[in-house]
């Protein structure tokens, strides 16, 4: 039966995955949208899906606009589309893994731009979120006008963990198709299981489903019911299939053969449409979900089977524990094959018990059919329309330049790929042509691995880049001499090492890359190899005398401890190295010379960067303050009278009491300053550091002493340096990687500023912040130079 639409609502848009994409959220979004469109035919129901594949999907006509999962600008374009097409309510299907950005944060940028109420269905509500997930949930619940959960436990979590007001929450059950209560024997002929007892599990296959425990329960069941068959319906999860192939499914098939139940197990390795799925459910005597952990707040497969009148045996994950309470199903402990077999045998023996359970489930399921769920959603949409709390918090669709994030160049990896062969990345180039005679070095391969890992986190990786990342890891592995526990640095084109021991700075660069690999690589083999090399190479750093080697290592240690925070030995090395840097500062610094050495030389910003990042992680305020103070001093030194970034020249550097070298200016200095200023911003939320990061980055783009861009947008490379009268025309690895890493860091920063309600650079606040910073730390910056800086911010 259809219902007329209310006068208030004429268009509801749906945002989430959508069929034919094969995942549970896509199925739910499709079913909900179709139910609303069927029950309320006067309401238009356009769809905005999220694509995980570059080529997208062959969507039906109701799909009006598509979002590329990892492309933040496409979320903002989708917001413009929704704002200008007269959408009354947006219905969001939320799961952390379907949106781009850390913990799916890209969707926040879209929601913040909307001018209509937002009703968000939470398919996952975590009891113990990590910091990124908690931050996303805090913003998501703030931006949503109403929140829908599918269980009372979800409502409780929202109230108690995320502090969402009770009045903002609607509990609406997971929808199910409306099918009649039928004897399973009616459907069994279709699947050639007539006369057999049928146990069914369905859904996308992945290791967390616990199918191996169900298989191990079968021998005991089969001894009593020799005509028993277990059907496992569903293809392998697409993400698992891309990463590991069919390894999990094949392991299950081997297990079935090893325990002798292969004649009683059927794997249907395909994604089934709704009609066929419901016939499979109809043929089942018992439905089983042997999931391995409790942290599943919603299970669509459970809802379908339960609502259709199946007797259900399940482990007590949150949704099952609530839905199957009061004898509506059988709950068994996690990872307990014996308990599964006992429960199944009991239900097969006692037909009265089984059919009573089926009838109770079917009766309760009448409130879960999609037509009734659609009516409940419409009530939520109407409540959202009546709630005017969103008025005044949504931004205008028209933005002046000062309200927009600064434009960043598009990522172009052509030159990186040009410089990389099967051995590693070449050090140098003659113009844009790799210079074979100069060979390779560990420094650059470590930087290349850092870039690959950063782009992976940004969602901008590719199969080609992943293949090159393997090459960079292999180079580091080969460079490490396990006898001396040192990295060799320079290798000739014919793969001969040109030295037995690389520089201390080379060791630090390698440890930085390895620590990042342990922390962020999505491949366990990379992580294990990186951890092995890191553990072997770290101890010798205690003997080093180079502050830069200490700094690179400290940044690597910080990344390593993000993943392995309980490593006491590595923590002790961090304490020792930070103490060394602090002592260097104490030995060298004066009121006028706030630096760690007698000379400001190269990769300078890495020294305060290491202090800032270590001070944050160690909760050491004085260490953090030292990092900020020295970075402020360096920023002052590296700013020209015209207000542009002017790194210390490599032709003489800057010794205390002497004239500083103005040229040659190197890309590595701009990159190091960008990194340090971004870290300072994250430590302080002071927009002064945003301005300084942007200033340093724009050096690559032509805001420099010659007014010439070092970044070559036609090749994707970066010129090697700025001479007194010209640009270097060579585009080697160090310079190209410096630009690409700085771009990746600026993109990550911009994503954060766009996704979360954090400030863009505000000139007035920047000026006041700078005044306060300079006053507090007696930096000695003149009023003239301050005015120049403020003008630059403007």
XYZ file of N, CA and C in Angstrom, residues 376-462:
261
model
N 8.594 4.388 9.143
C 9.341 4.895 10.291
C 10.406 5.897 9.859
N 11.040 5.617 8.728
C 12.036 6.575 8.231
C 11.385 7.891 7.841
N 10.209 7.831 7.219
C 9.552 9.078 6.849
C 9.242 9.909 8.092
N 8.826 9.255 9.193
C 8.599 9.998 10.433
C 9.885 10.657 10.911
N 11.012 9.946 10.753
C 12.286 10.542 11.146
C 12.618 11.725 10.250
N 12.357 11.586 8.941
C 12.595 12.695 8.021
C 11.735 13.907 8.411
N 10.478 13.644 8.761
C 9.580 14.738 9.127
C 10.034 15.419 10.411
N 10.485 14.611 11.380
C 11.015 15.214 12.613
C 12.244 16.064 12.316
N 13.077 15.584 11.405
C 14.268 16.359 11.038
C 13.876 17.681 10.398
N 12.825 17.669 9.582
C 12.367 18.915 8.955
C 11.849 19.901 9.992
N 11.235 19.363 11.051
C 10.693 20.243 12.083
C 11.768 20.761 13.032
N 12.885 20.092 13.051
C 13.974 20.494 13.939
C 14.802 21.557 13.229
N 14.722 22.759 13.711
C 15.393 23.873 13.035
C 16.780 24.134 13.591
N 17.327 23.156 14.320
C 18.645 23.383 14.916
C 19.727 23.513 13.866
N 19.439 22.976 12.676
C 20.470 23.070 11.637
C 20.521 24.444 10.997
N 19.465 25.246 11.162
C 19.431 26.564 10.539
C 20.505 27.439 11.172
N 21.276 28.104 10.354
C 22.321 28.988 10.854
C 23.656 28.312 11.033
N 23.704 26.982 10.962
C 24.988 26.303 11.120
C 25.536 25.838 9.784
N 24.728 25.959 8.734
C 25.176 25.494 7.429
C 25.772 26.652 6.648
N 26.774 26.387 5.873
C 27.504 27.431 5.177
C 26.791 27.834 3.903
N 27.140 28.998 3.439
C 26.625 29.479 2.167
C 27.271 28.701 1.030
N 26.525 28.471 -0.056
C 27.126 27.769 -1.193
C 28.123 28.637 -1.938
N 28.083 29.946 -1.707
C 28.994 30.868 -2.376
C 30.071 31.271 -1.393
N 31.334 31.091 -1.778
C 32.443 31.356 -0.862
C 33.411 32.327 -1.507
N 33.813 33.326 -0.739
C 34.855 34.224 -1.214
C 36.202 33.522 -1.103
N 37.228 34.104 -1.710
C 38.530 33.454 -1.747
C 39.074 33.181 -0.358
N 38.831 34.124 0.597
C 39.403 33.926 1.932
C 38.687 32.824 2.697
N 37.534 32.356 2.204
C 36.817 31.265 2.854
C 37.159 29.912 2.254
N 37.981 29.908 1.212
C 38.302 28.666 0.524
C 39.728 28.232 0.862
N 39.962 26.941 0.924
C 41.336 26.482 1.111
C 42.174 26.830 -0.105
N 43.466 27.104 0.112
C 44.356 27.424 -0.992
C 44.446 26.262 -1.968
N 44.519 26.593 -3.248
C 44.587 25.549 -4.266
C 45.929 24.842 -4.197
N 45.894 23.550 -4.343
C 47.104 22.738 -4.390
C 47.214 22.102 -5.769
N 48.433 21.927 -6.280
C 48.585 21.257 -7.584
C 48.075 19.826 -7.524
N 47.633 19.334 -8.651
C 47.249 17.930 -8.737
C 48.483 17.048 -8.576
N 48.282 15.905 -7.939
C 49.378 14.953 -7.773
C 49.710 14.327 -9.129
N 50.993 14.390 -9.486
C 51.441 13.810 -10.752
C 52.718 13.033 -10.487
N 52.679 11.728 -10.706
C 53.798 10.849 -10.346
C 54.617 10.404 -11.553
N 54.418 11.041 -12.696
C 55.104 10.614 -13.918
C 56.626 10.592 -13.738
N 57.177 11.655 -13.152
C 58.636 11.731 -13.040
C 59.167 10.752 -11.996
N 58.408 10.539 -10.942
C 58.798 9.528 -9.958
C 58.924 8.161 -10.644
N 57.937 7.823 -11.456
C 57.990 6.545 -12.164
C 59.129 6.524 -13.187
N 59.398 7.696 -13.800
C 60.483 7.771 -14.781
C 61.832 7.500 -14.123
N 61.991 7.937 -12.881
C 63.263 7.793 -12.179
C 63.449 6.419 -11.544
N 62.402 5.620 -11.494
C 62.440 4.339 -10.786
C 62.556 3.178 -11.764
N 63.510 2.278 -11.478
C 63.584 1.042 -12.241
C 63.426 -0.142 -11.294
N 63.812 -1.331 -11.733
C 63.596 -2.518 -10.914
C 64.535 -2.588 -9.712
N 65.554 -1.729 -9.674
C 66.483 -1.703 -8.535
C 66.049 -0.699 -7.481
N 65.670 0.478 -7.928
C 65.287 1.534 -6.997
C 65.109 2.833 -7.755
N 65.195 3.940 -7.034
C 65.054 5.246 -7.669
C 66.445 5.834 -7.890
N 66.689 6.346 -9.095
C 67.977 6.951 -9.419
C 68.140 8.263 -8.656
N 69.394 8.552 -8.260
C 69.659 9.781 -7.514
C 69.388 11.038 -8.329
N 69.934 11.061 -9.539
C 70.000 12.311 -10.288
C 69.395 12.161 -11.675
N 69.163 13.314 -12.274
C 68.671 13.357 -13.642
C 69.411 14.460 -14.387
N 69.648 14.241 -15.664
C 70.119 15.281 -16.567
C 68.883 15.860 -17.228
N 68.525 17.045 -16.796
C 67.223 17.605 -17.136
C 66.156 16.654 -16.563
N 65.398 15.967 -17.408
C 64.401 15.033 -16.845
C 64.779 13.581 -17.126
N 65.964 13.358 -17.666
C 66.389 12.010 -18.047
C 67.205 11.401 -16.911
N 66.825 10.217 -16.402
C 67.592 9.600 -15.310
C 69.069 9.502 -15.679
N 69.908 9.867 -14.713
C 71.357 9.846 -14.903
C 71.895 8.531 -14.363
N 72.107 7.575 -15.249
C 72.546 6.249 -14.829
C 73.910 6.285 -14.149
N 74.774 7.170 -14.586
C 76.149 7.158 -14.076
C 76.226 7.495 -12.595
N 75.220 8.176 -12.070
C 75.220 8.529 -10.650
C 74.586 7.440 -9.785
N 73.926 6.488 -10.400
C 73.387 5.353 -9.664
C 72.274 5.700 -8.689
N 72.260 4.970 -7.581
C 71.177 5.028 -6.599
C 71.744 5.382 -5.223
N 70.855 5.742 -4.296
C 71.281 5.890 -2.907
C 70.142 5.510 -1.971
N 70.520 5.092 -0.783
C 69.544 4.675 0.224
C 68.699 5.852 0.686
N 69.321 7.056 0.805
C 68.563 8.243 1.210
C 67.302 8.407 0.373
N 67.486 8.385 -0.947
C 66.355 8.656 -1.836
C 65.348 7.521 -1.849
N 65.797 6.286 -1.743
C 64.846 5.173 -1.695
C 64.046 5.184 -0.401
N 64.677 5.637 0.680
C 63.926 5.795 1.927
C 62.864 6.873 1.775
N 63.233 8.011 1.165
C 62.250 9.083 0.944
C 61.129 8.607 0.027
N 61.481 7.840 -1.000
C 60.454 7.341 -1.924
C 59.471 6.416 -1.207
N 59.980 5.607 -0.288
C 59.086 4.747 0.490
C 58.189 5.587 1.386
N 58.732 6.640 1.991
C 57.921 7.545 2.804
C 56.779 8.117 1.977
N 57.096 8.578 0.767
C 56.055 9.131 -0.098
C 54.993 8.087 -0.417
N 55.408 6.886 -0.778
C 54.440 5.840 -1.129
C 53.507 5.549 0.035
N 54.035 5.529 1.251
C 53.213 5.260 2.430
C 52.262 6.413 2.714
N 52.737 7.653 2.530
C 51.856 8.808 2.726
C 50.704 8.796 1.732
N 51.007 8.469 0.485
C 49.956 8.454 -0.530
C 48.980 7.311 -0.296
N 49.463 6.212 0.233
C 48.566 5.113 0.599
C 47.571 5.582 1.646
N 48.051 6.317 2.638
C 47.156 6.806 3.690
C 46.167 7.829 3.139
N 46.595 8.584 2.129
C 45.703 9.564 1.516
C 44.699 8.924 0.562
N 44.871 7.619 0.313
C 43.994 6.958 -0.639
C 44.353 7.267 -2.077
N 45.596 7.685 -2.323
C 46.027 8.061 -3.668
C 47.078 7.093 -4.208
N 47.072 5.884 -3.692
C 48.017 4.894 -4.179
C 47.478 4.268 -5.459
N 48.291 3.452 -6.077
C 47.902 2.749 -7.299
C 48.704 1.463 -7.360
